[in-house]
Amino acid sequence: DPHNGVKEIATELDQTKIKIECVIGRGRWCLTVCRGKLISGKTSIPVAVKRLKEGASLIDHTNFLREACTMAQFDHPNIIQLKGVVTKSIPAMIITEFMENGSLDKFLQGKVNELTASRLLEMLRGIASGMNYLSSIKYIHRDLAARNILVSSDLVCKVSDFGLSRTLENDPQATYTTQGGKIALRWTAPECIRFRQFTSASDVWSYGIVMWEVMSYGEKPYWDMSNEVVTEVLEDGYRLPAPENCPVSIHNLMLKCWSYEAKRRPHPIEIIRTLDQFIKQPNLLLDTKSHDASELDRLG
Ligand SMILES: NC(=O)c1cccc(Nc2nccc(Nc3c(Cl)ccc4c3OCO4)n2)c1
């Protein structure tokens, strides 16, 4: 029961120590995300504050506290860090570290000439490390997507939006399946769509889509193809093509994540090792076709 669990595992903060500066995001009518400061003695730290408005339903309140309980259990540099909660006064608040660059999908859009392939791989490596941590503690995210990754001022990527994972209720990309479940279809493995079989291996499929989003600088997976056509062509073996200037070996890793059989997809630790090799030896990224020194420069 998140109403009791949150008291046991999350730090209750004094709401007088939280100074709200501005609204930076809005969810459902009852949820806002603000930038603020958490005051501790003579110092203060920048925080993000998710607030649940008075009058929110019991379901909204339960999901809100469930998200706090979930985040309170995590401790990893690539998972959003919970600083504490306010539950003893209204509005209820979840306070986390502040991620200056916001969501990864929006951050990447318009940065084609600013971020080198090497920088993109570092970001992907961080997300894979966060996913590996979740897999190691048997936590299935169910909604890995660039919109649910946050970016710090020094471009560290952190997995976030956990309260939604159980229900996907608030994800605007989530639609209802014919069986009545709610999923973000373009990021979801076939076995989840067909049988609701969510596993760490289906998170790896979603990670492959995140790889494609990152290497295409925030392009929408499958562009304007309808959900029905996406489902159909995936069953026929179609997979997203390599984004422009994406090294063949990176696209090959995406394709492995999109193996139809879950057991054939790479384990997160394999993904980390592969990305580490590419980061340490960019020459491994040189495609099979002929290239010149400028290709290495472009890869950064
Ligand atoms: N448009 C934006 O949302 C935005 C823009 C710029 C910076 C941040 N930054 C940012 N940093 C950290 C967290 C969040 N959002 C968030 C999440 Cl995702 C889950 C739970 C929770 C949150 O804040 C407190 O509790 N955001 C968010």
PDB file of C-alpha atoms in Angstrom, residues 81-288:
ATOM      1  CA  GLN A  81      17.262  10.307  -7.693  1.00  0.00           C
ATOM      2  CA  LEU A  82      14.442  10.894  -5.207  1.00  0.00           C
ATOM      3  CA  LYS A  83      15.291  13.529  -2.574  1.00  0.00           C
ATOM      4  CA  GLY A  84      12.088  13.089  -0.601  1.00  0.00           C
ATOM      5  CA  VAL A  85       8.339  13.578  -0.456  1.00  0.00           C
ATOM      6  CA  VAL A  86       5.765  15.839   1.159  1.00  0.00           C
ATOM      7  CA  THR A  87       2.730  13.815   2.207  1.00  0.00           C
ATOM      8  CA  LYS A  88       1.730  15.527   5.467  1.00  0.00           C
ATOM      9  CA  SER A  89       0.538  18.723   3.830  1.00  0.00           C
ATOM     10  CA  ILE A  90      -1.267  19.636   0.627  1.00  0.00           C
ATOM     11  CA  PRO A  91      -0.299  19.621  -2.198  1.00  0.00           C
ATOM     12  CA  ALA A  92       1.535  16.297  -1.989  1.00  0.00           C
ATOM     13  CA  MET A  93       5.002  16.566  -3.566  1.00  0.00           C
ATOM     14  CA  ILE A  94       7.709  14.324  -5.013  1.00  0.00           C
ATOM     15  CA  ILE A  95      11.101  16.029  -4.912  1.00  0.00           C
ATOM     16  CA  THR A  96      13.964  14.790  -7.087  1.00  0.00           C
ATOM     17  CA  GLU A  97      17.335  15.988  -8.324  1.00  0.00           C
ATOM     18  CA  PHE A  98      16.905  18.604 -11.058  1.00  0.00           C
ATOM     19  CA  MET A  99      17.740  17.632 -14.642  1.00  0.00           C
ATOM     20  CA  GLU A 100      18.439  20.907 -16.398  1.00  0.00           C
ATOM     21  CA  ASN A 101      18.015  19.685 -19.990  1.00  0.00           C
ATOM     22  CA  GLY A 102      14.642  18.043 -19.528  1.00  0.00           C
ATOM     23  CA  SER A 103      13.431  15.082 -21.583  1.00  0.00           C
ATOM     24  CA  LEU A 104      15.820  13.427 -24.040  1.00  0.00           C
ATOM     25  CA  ASP A 105      13.504  13.475 -27.061  1.00  0.00           C
ATOM     26  CA  LYS A 106      12.980  17.241 -26.889  1.00  0.00           C
ATOM     27  CA  PHE A 107      16.647  17.837 -25.979  1.00  0.00           C
ATOM     28  CA  LEU A 108      17.895  16.072 -29.129  1.00  0.00           C
ATOM     29  CA  GLN A 109      15.575  17.816 -31.573  1.00  0.00           C
ATOM     30  CA  GLY A 110      17.484  20.590 -33.328  1.00  0.00           C
ATOM     31  CA  LYS A 111      20.926  19.411 -32.134  1.00  0.00           C
ATOM     32  CA  VAL A 112      22.024  17.505 -35.246  1.00  0.00           C
ATOM     33  CA  ASN A 113      25.167  19.619 -35.653  1.00  0.00           C
ATOM     34  CA  GLU A 114      25.920  20.019 -31.939  1.00  0.00           C
ATOM     35  CA  LEU A 115      26.291  16.454 -30.667  1.00  0.00           C
ATOM     36  CA  THR A 116      28.917  14.064 -32.035  1.00  0.00           C
ATOM     37  CA  ALA A 117      28.169  10.359 -32.532  1.00  0.00           C
ATOM     38  CA  SER A 118      30.594   9.690 -29.678  1.00  0.00           C
ATOM     39  CA  ARG A 119      28.557  11.913 -27.350  1.00  0.00           C
ATOM     40  CA  LEU A 120      25.356  10.143 -28.421  1.00  0.00           C
ATOM     41  CA  LEU A 121      26.960   6.780 -27.645  1.00  0.00           C
ATOM     42  CA  GLU A 122      27.983   8.016 -24.181  1.00  0.00           C
ATOM     43  CA  MET A 123      24.335   8.979 -23.548  1.00  0.00           C
ATOM     44  CA  LEU A 124      23.119   5.603 -24.802  1.00  0.00           C
ATOM     45  CA  ARG A 125      25.693   3.861 -22.613  1.00  0.00           C
ATOM     46  CA  GLY A 126      24.310   5.655 -19.567  1.00  0.00           C
ATOM     47  CA  ILE A 127      20.729   4.652 -20.389  1.00  0.00           C
ATOM     48  CA  ALA A 128      21.873   1.041 -20.904  1.00  0.00           C
ATOM     49  CA  SER A 129      23.570   1.155 -17.505  1.00  0.00           C
ATOM     50  CA  GLY A 130      20.352   2.378 -15.882  1.00  0.00           C
ATOM     51  CA  MET A 131      18.373  -0.336 -17.678  1.00  0.00           C
ATOM     52  CA  ASN A 132      20.937  -2.957 -16.573  1.00  0.00           C
ATOM     53  CA  TYR A 133      20.509  -1.825 -12.961  1.00  0.00           C
ATOM     54  CA  LEU A 134      16.707  -2.127 -13.215  1.00  0.00           C
ATOM     55  CA  SER A 135      17.093  -5.567 -14.793  1.00  0.00           C
ATOM     56  CA  SER A 136      19.480  -6.628 -11.981  1.00  0.00           C
ATOM     57  CA  ILE A 137      16.838  -5.793  -9.336  1.00  0.00           C
ATOM     58  CA  LYS A 138      14.119  -7.499 -11.393  1.00  0.00           C
ATOM     59  CA  TYR A 139      12.287  -4.227 -12.117  1.00  0.00           C
ATOM     60  CA  ILE A 140      10.572  -4.038 -15.511  1.00  0.00           C
ATOM     61  CA  HIS A 141      10.072  -0.444 -16.673  1.00  0.00           C
ATOM     62  CA  ARG A 142       7.501  -1.142 -19.465  1.00  0.00           C
ATOM     63  CA  ASP A 143       7.735   2.375 -20.925  1.00  0.00           C
ATOM     64  CA  LEU A 144      11.383   3.003 -21.851  1.00  0.00           C
ATOM     65  CA  ALA A 145      11.371   5.813 -24.418  1.00  0.00           C
ATOM     66  CA  ALA A 146      13.405   8.980 -24.998  1.00  0.00           C
ATOM     67  CA  ARG A 147      10.483  11.018 -23.561  1.00  0.00           C
ATOM     68  CA  ASN A 148      10.980   9.143 -20.274  1.00  0.00           C
ATOM     69  CA  ILE A 149      14.735   9.802 -20.095  1.00  0.00           C
ATOM     70  CA  LEU A 150      15.937  13.034 -18.484  1.00  0.00           C
ATOM     71  CA  VAL A 151      19.179  14.862 -19.321  1.00  0.00           C
ATOM     72  CA  SER A 152      21.374  16.692 -16.784  1.00  0.00           C
ATOM     73  CA  SER A 153      23.417  19.837 -17.400  1.00  0.00           C
ATOM     74  CA  ASP A 154      26.489  17.656 -18.129  1.00  0.00           C
ATOM     75  CA  LEU A 155      24.459  15.426 -20.488  1.00  0.00           C
ATOM     76  CA  VAL A 156      24.104  12.475 -18.120  1.00  0.00           C
ATOM     77  CA  CYS A 157      20.939  10.550 -19.032  1.00  0.00           C
ATOM     78  CA  LYS A 158      18.691   9.158 -16.315  1.00  0.00           C
ATOM     79  CA  VAL A 159      15.677   6.866 -16.536  1.00  0.00           C
ATOM     80  CA  SER A 160      12.535   8.433 -15.041  1.00  0.00           C
ATOM     81  CA  ASP A 161       8.694   8.308 -15.038  1.00  0.00           C
ATOM     82  CA  PHE A 162       8.284   5.170 -12.955  1.00  0.00           C
ATOM     83  CA  GLY A 163       4.805   5.701 -11.595  1.00  0.00           C
ATOM     84  CA  LEU A 164       3.466   5.406 -15.108  1.00  0.00           C
ATOM     85  CA  SER A 165       5.178   2.127 -15.842  1.00  0.00           C
ATOM     86  CA  ARG A 166       2.614   0.083 -13.971  1.00  0.00           C
ATOM     87  CA  THR A 167      -0.285   1.610 -15.850  1.00  0.00           C
ATOM     88  CA  LEU A 168       1.049   3.822 -18.642  1.00  0.00           C
ATOM     89  CA  GLU A 169      -1.972   5.887 -17.693  1.00  0.00           C
ATOM     90  CA  ASN A 170      -0.481   9.281 -18.339  1.00  0.00           C
ATOM     91  CA  ASP A 171       1.810   8.510 -21.282  1.00  0.00           C
ATOM     92  CA  PRO A 172       0.384  10.466 -24.247  1.00  0.00           C
ATOM     93  CA  GLN A 173       1.998   7.947 -26.600  1.00  0.00           C
ATOM     94  CA  ALA A 174       0.119   5.074 -24.952  1.00  0.00           C
ATOM     95  CA  THR A 175      -2.982   3.720 -26.695  1.00  0.00           C
ATOM     96  CA  TYR A 176      -5.387   0.941 -25.822  1.00  0.00           C
ATOM     97  CA  THR A 177      -4.789  -2.507 -27.291  1.00  0.00           C
ATOM     98  CA  THR A 178      -7.643  -4.655 -28.577  1.00  0.00           C
ATOM     99  CA  GLN A 179      -7.461  -6.527 -25.260  1.00  0.00           C
ATOM    100  CA  GLY A 180      -7.974  -3.270 -23.349  1.00  0.00           C
ATOM    101  CA  GLY A 181      -4.387  -2.812 -22.093  1.00  0.00           C
ATOM    102  CA  LYS A 182      -2.586   0.506 -22.572  1.00  0.00           C
ATOM    103  CA  ILE A 183       0.847   0.527 -24.286  1.00  0.00           C
ATOM    104  CA  ALA A 184       3.135   2.855 -26.234  1.00  0.00           C
ATOM    105  CA  LEU A 185       3.007   0.591 -29.268  1.00  0.00           C
ATOM    106  CA  ARG A 186       5.997   1.978 -31.224  1.00  0.00           C
ATOM    107  CA  TRP A 187       8.311   1.225 -28.275  1.00  0.00           C
ATOM    108  CA  THR A 188       6.775  -2.116 -27.320  1.00  0.00           C
ATOM    109  CA  ALA A 189       7.970  -5.625 -28.110  1.00  0.00           C
ATOM    110  CA  PRO A 190       5.621  -7.907 -30.113  1.00  0.00           C
ATOM    111  CA  GLU A 191       5.072 -10.356 -27.224  1.00  0.00           C
ATOM    112  CA  CYS A 192       3.822  -7.474 -25.038  1.00  0.00           C
ATOM    113  CA  ILE A 193       1.385  -6.341 -27.714  1.00  0.00           C
ATOM    114  CA  ARG A 194       0.138  -9.871 -28.326  1.00  0.00           C
ATOM    115  CA  PHE A 195       0.320 -11.497 -24.897  1.00  0.00           C
ATOM    116  CA  ARG A 196       1.160  -8.678 -22.396  1.00  0.00           C
ATOM    117  CA  GLN A 197       4.424 -10.560 -21.678  1.00  0.00           C
ATOM    118  CA  PHE A 198       6.495  -7.693 -20.229  1.00  0.00           C
ATOM    119  CA  THR A 199      10.033  -8.750 -19.229  1.00  0.00           C
ATOM    120  CA  SER A 200      13.499  -7.191 -19.027  1.00  0.00           C
ATOM    121  CA  ALA A 201      13.936  -8.537 -22.582  1.00  0.00           C
ATOM    122  CA  SER A 202      10.955  -6.441 -23.709  1.00  0.00           C
ATOM    123  CA  ASP A 203      12.625  -3.438 -22.045  1.00  0.00           C
ATOM    124  CA  VAL A 204      15.641  -4.247 -24.294  1.00  0.00           C
ATOM    125  CA  TRP A 205      13.379  -4.007 -27.366  1.00  0.00           C
ATOM    126  CA  SER A 206      12.255  -0.557 -26.136  1.00  0.00           C
ATOM    127  CA  TYR A 207      15.899   0.362 -25.541  1.00  0.00           C
ATOM    128  CA  GLY A 208      16.580  -0.442 -29.215  1.00  0.00           C
ATOM    129  CA  ILE A 209      13.890   2.103 -30.145  1.00  0.00           C
ATOM    130  CA  VAL A 210      15.538   4.623 -27.775  1.00  0.00           C
ATOM    131  CA  MET A 211      18.826   3.963 -29.617  1.00  0.00           C
ATOM    132  CA  TRP A 212      17.052   4.779 -32.885  1.00  0.00           C
ATOM    133  CA  GLU A 213      15.491   7.928 -31.397  1.00  0.00           C
ATOM    134  CA  VAL A 214      18.912   9.105 -30.169  1.00  0.00           C
ATOM    135  CA  MET A 215      20.795   8.347 -33.407  1.00  0.00           C
ATOM    136  CA  SER A 216      18.048  10.146 -35.376  1.00  0.00           C
ATOM    137  CA  TYR A 217      18.152  13.151 -32.973  1.00  0.00           C
ATOM    138  CA  GLY A 218      14.620  12.744 -31.696  1.00  0.00           C
ATOM    139  CA  GLU A 219      12.784  11.579 -34.818  1.00  0.00           C
ATOM    140  CA  LYS A 220       9.430   9.802 -34.212  1.00  0.00           C
ATOM    141  CA  PRO A 221       9.804   6.017 -34.580  1.00  0.00           C
ATOM    142  CA  TYR A 222       8.056   4.803 -37.739  1.00  0.00           C
ATOM    143  CA  TRP A 223       7.315   8.433 -38.633  1.00  0.00           C
ATOM    144  CA  ASP A 224       3.651   8.859 -39.617  1.00  0.00           C
ATOM    145  CA  MET A 225       2.976   5.139 -40.156  1.00  0.00           C
ATOM    146  CA  SER A 226      -0.233   4.142 -38.353  1.00  0.00           C
ATOM    147  CA  ASN A 227      -0.074   1.845 -35.314  1.00  0.00           C
ATOM    148  CA  GLU A 228      -1.888  -0.842 -37.320  1.00  0.00           C
ATOM    149  CA  VAL A 229       0.695  -0.714 -40.135  1.00  0.00           C
ATOM    150  CA  VAL A 230       3.588  -0.695 -37.612  1.00  0.00           C
ATOM    151  CA  THR A 231       2.198  -3.834 -35.963  1.00  0.00           C
ATOM    152  CA  GLU A 232       1.695  -5.516 -39.337  1.00  0.00           C
ATOM    153  CA  VAL A 233       5.095  -4.755 -40.883  1.00  0.00           C
ATOM    154  CA  LEU A 234       6.942  -5.773 -37.681  1.00  0.00           C
ATOM    155  CA  GLU A 235       5.255  -9.176 -37.884  1.00  0.00           C
ATOM    156  CA  ASP A 236       6.462  -9.357 -41.529  1.00  0.00           C
ATOM    157  CA  GLY A 237      10.039  -8.781 -40.366  1.00  0.00           C
ATOM    158  CA  TYR A 238      10.330  -5.075 -41.219  1.00  0.00           C
ATOM    159  CA  ARG A 239      12.566  -3.073 -38.859  1.00  0.00           C
ATOM    160  CA  LEU A 240      13.437   0.602 -38.672  1.00  0.00           C
ATOM    161  CA  PRO A 241      16.305   1.459 -41.077  1.00  0.00           C
ATOM    162  CA  ALA A 242      19.567   3.003 -39.892  1.00  0.00           C
ATOM    163  CA  PRO A 243      19.153   6.743 -39.226  1.00  0.00           C
ATOM    164  CA  GLU A 244      21.192   9.051 -41.478  1.00  0.00           C
ATOM    165  CA  ASN A 245      24.947   8.842 -40.652  1.00  0.00           C
ATOM    166  CA  CYS A 246      24.322   6.073 -38.115  1.00  0.00           C
ATOM    167  CA  PRO A 247      27.219   3.556 -38.203  1.00  0.00           C
ATOM    168  CA  VAL A 248      26.164   0.129 -39.485  1.00  0.00           C
ATOM    169  CA  SER A 249      27.445  -1.528 -36.294  1.00  0.00           C
ATOM    170  CA  ILE A 250      25.161   0.657 -34.141  1.00  0.00           C
ATOM    171  CA  HIS A 251      22.176  -0.177 -36.341  1.00  0.00           C
ATOM    172  CA  ASN A 252      23.124  -3.859 -36.075  1.00  0.00           C
ATOM    173  CA  LEU A 253      22.917  -3.551 -32.279  1.00  0.00           C
ATOM    174  CA  MET A 254      19.434  -2.030 -32.618  1.00  0.00           C
ATOM    175  CA  LEU A 255      18.412  -4.936 -34.856  1.00  0.00           C
ATOM    176  CA  LYS A 256      19.586  -7.430 -32.201  1.00  0.00           C
ATOM    177  CA  CYS A 257      17.409  -5.605 -29.635  1.00  0.00           C
ATOM    178  CA  TRP A 258      14.520  -6.040 -32.074  1.00  0.00           C
ATOM    179  CA  SER A 259      14.890  -9.815 -32.373  1.00  0.00           C
ATOM    180  CA  TYR A 260      11.366 -11.222 -32.587  1.00  0.00           C
ATOM    181  CA  GLU A 261      12.247 -13.899 -30.018  1.00  0.00           C
ATOM    182  CA  ALA A 262      12.866 -12.269 -26.632  1.00  0.00           C
ATOM    183  CA  LYS A 263      15.583 -14.808 -25.719  1.00  0.00           C
ATOM    184  CA  ARG A 264      17.659 -13.752 -28.753  1.00  0.00           C
ATOM    185  CA  ARG A 265      17.890 -10.129 -27.631  1.00  0.00           C
ATOM    186  CA  PRO A 266      21.153  -9.023 -25.951  1.00  0.00           C
ATOM    187  CA  HIS A 267      21.270  -8.745 -22.156  1.00  0.00           C
ATOM    188  CA  PRO A 268      21.753  -5.125 -20.991  1.00  0.00           C
ATOM    189  CA  ILE A 269      25.315  -5.945 -19.860  1.00  0.00           C
ATOM    190  CA  GLU A 270      26.168  -7.069 -23.426  1.00  0.00           C
ATOM    191  CA  ILE A 271      24.793  -3.775 -24.741  1.00  0.00           C
ATOM    192  CA  ILE A 272      27.006  -1.873 -22.280  1.00  0.00           C
ATOM    193  CA  ARG A 273      30.091  -3.848 -23.302  1.00  0.00           C
ATOM    194  CA  THR A 274      29.410  -3.316 -27.000  1.00  0.00           C
ATOM    195  CA  LEU A 275      28.897   0.434 -26.564  1.00  0.00           C
ATOM    196  CA  ASP A 276      32.058   0.642 -24.407  1.00  0.00           C
ATOM    197  CA  GLN A 277      34.039  -0.951 -27.251  1.00  0.00           C
ATOM    198  CA  PHE A 278      32.644   1.519 -29.789  1.00  0.00           C
ATOM    199  CA  ILE A 279      33.335   4.462 -27.465  1.00  0.00           C
ATOM    200  CA  LYS A 280      36.912   3.372 -26.763  1.00  0.00           C
ATOM    201  CA  GLN A 281      37.632   2.373 -30.380  1.00  0.00           C
ATOM    202  CA  PRO A 282      35.643   4.650 -32.724  1.00  0.00           C
ATOM    203  CA  ASN A 283      37.407   2.990 -35.660  1.00  0.00           C
ATOM    204  CA  LEU A 284      35.183  -0.042 -34.990  1.00  0.00           C
ATOM    205  CA  LEU A 285      32.283   2.197 -36.015  1.00  0.00           C
ATOM    206  CA  LEU A 286      33.647   2.784 -39.477  1.00  0.00           C
ATOM    207  CA  ASP A 287      31.153   1.210 -41.806  1.00  0.00           C
ATOM    208  CA  THR A 288      32.092  -1.512 -44.249  1.00  0.00           C
TER     209      THR A 288
END
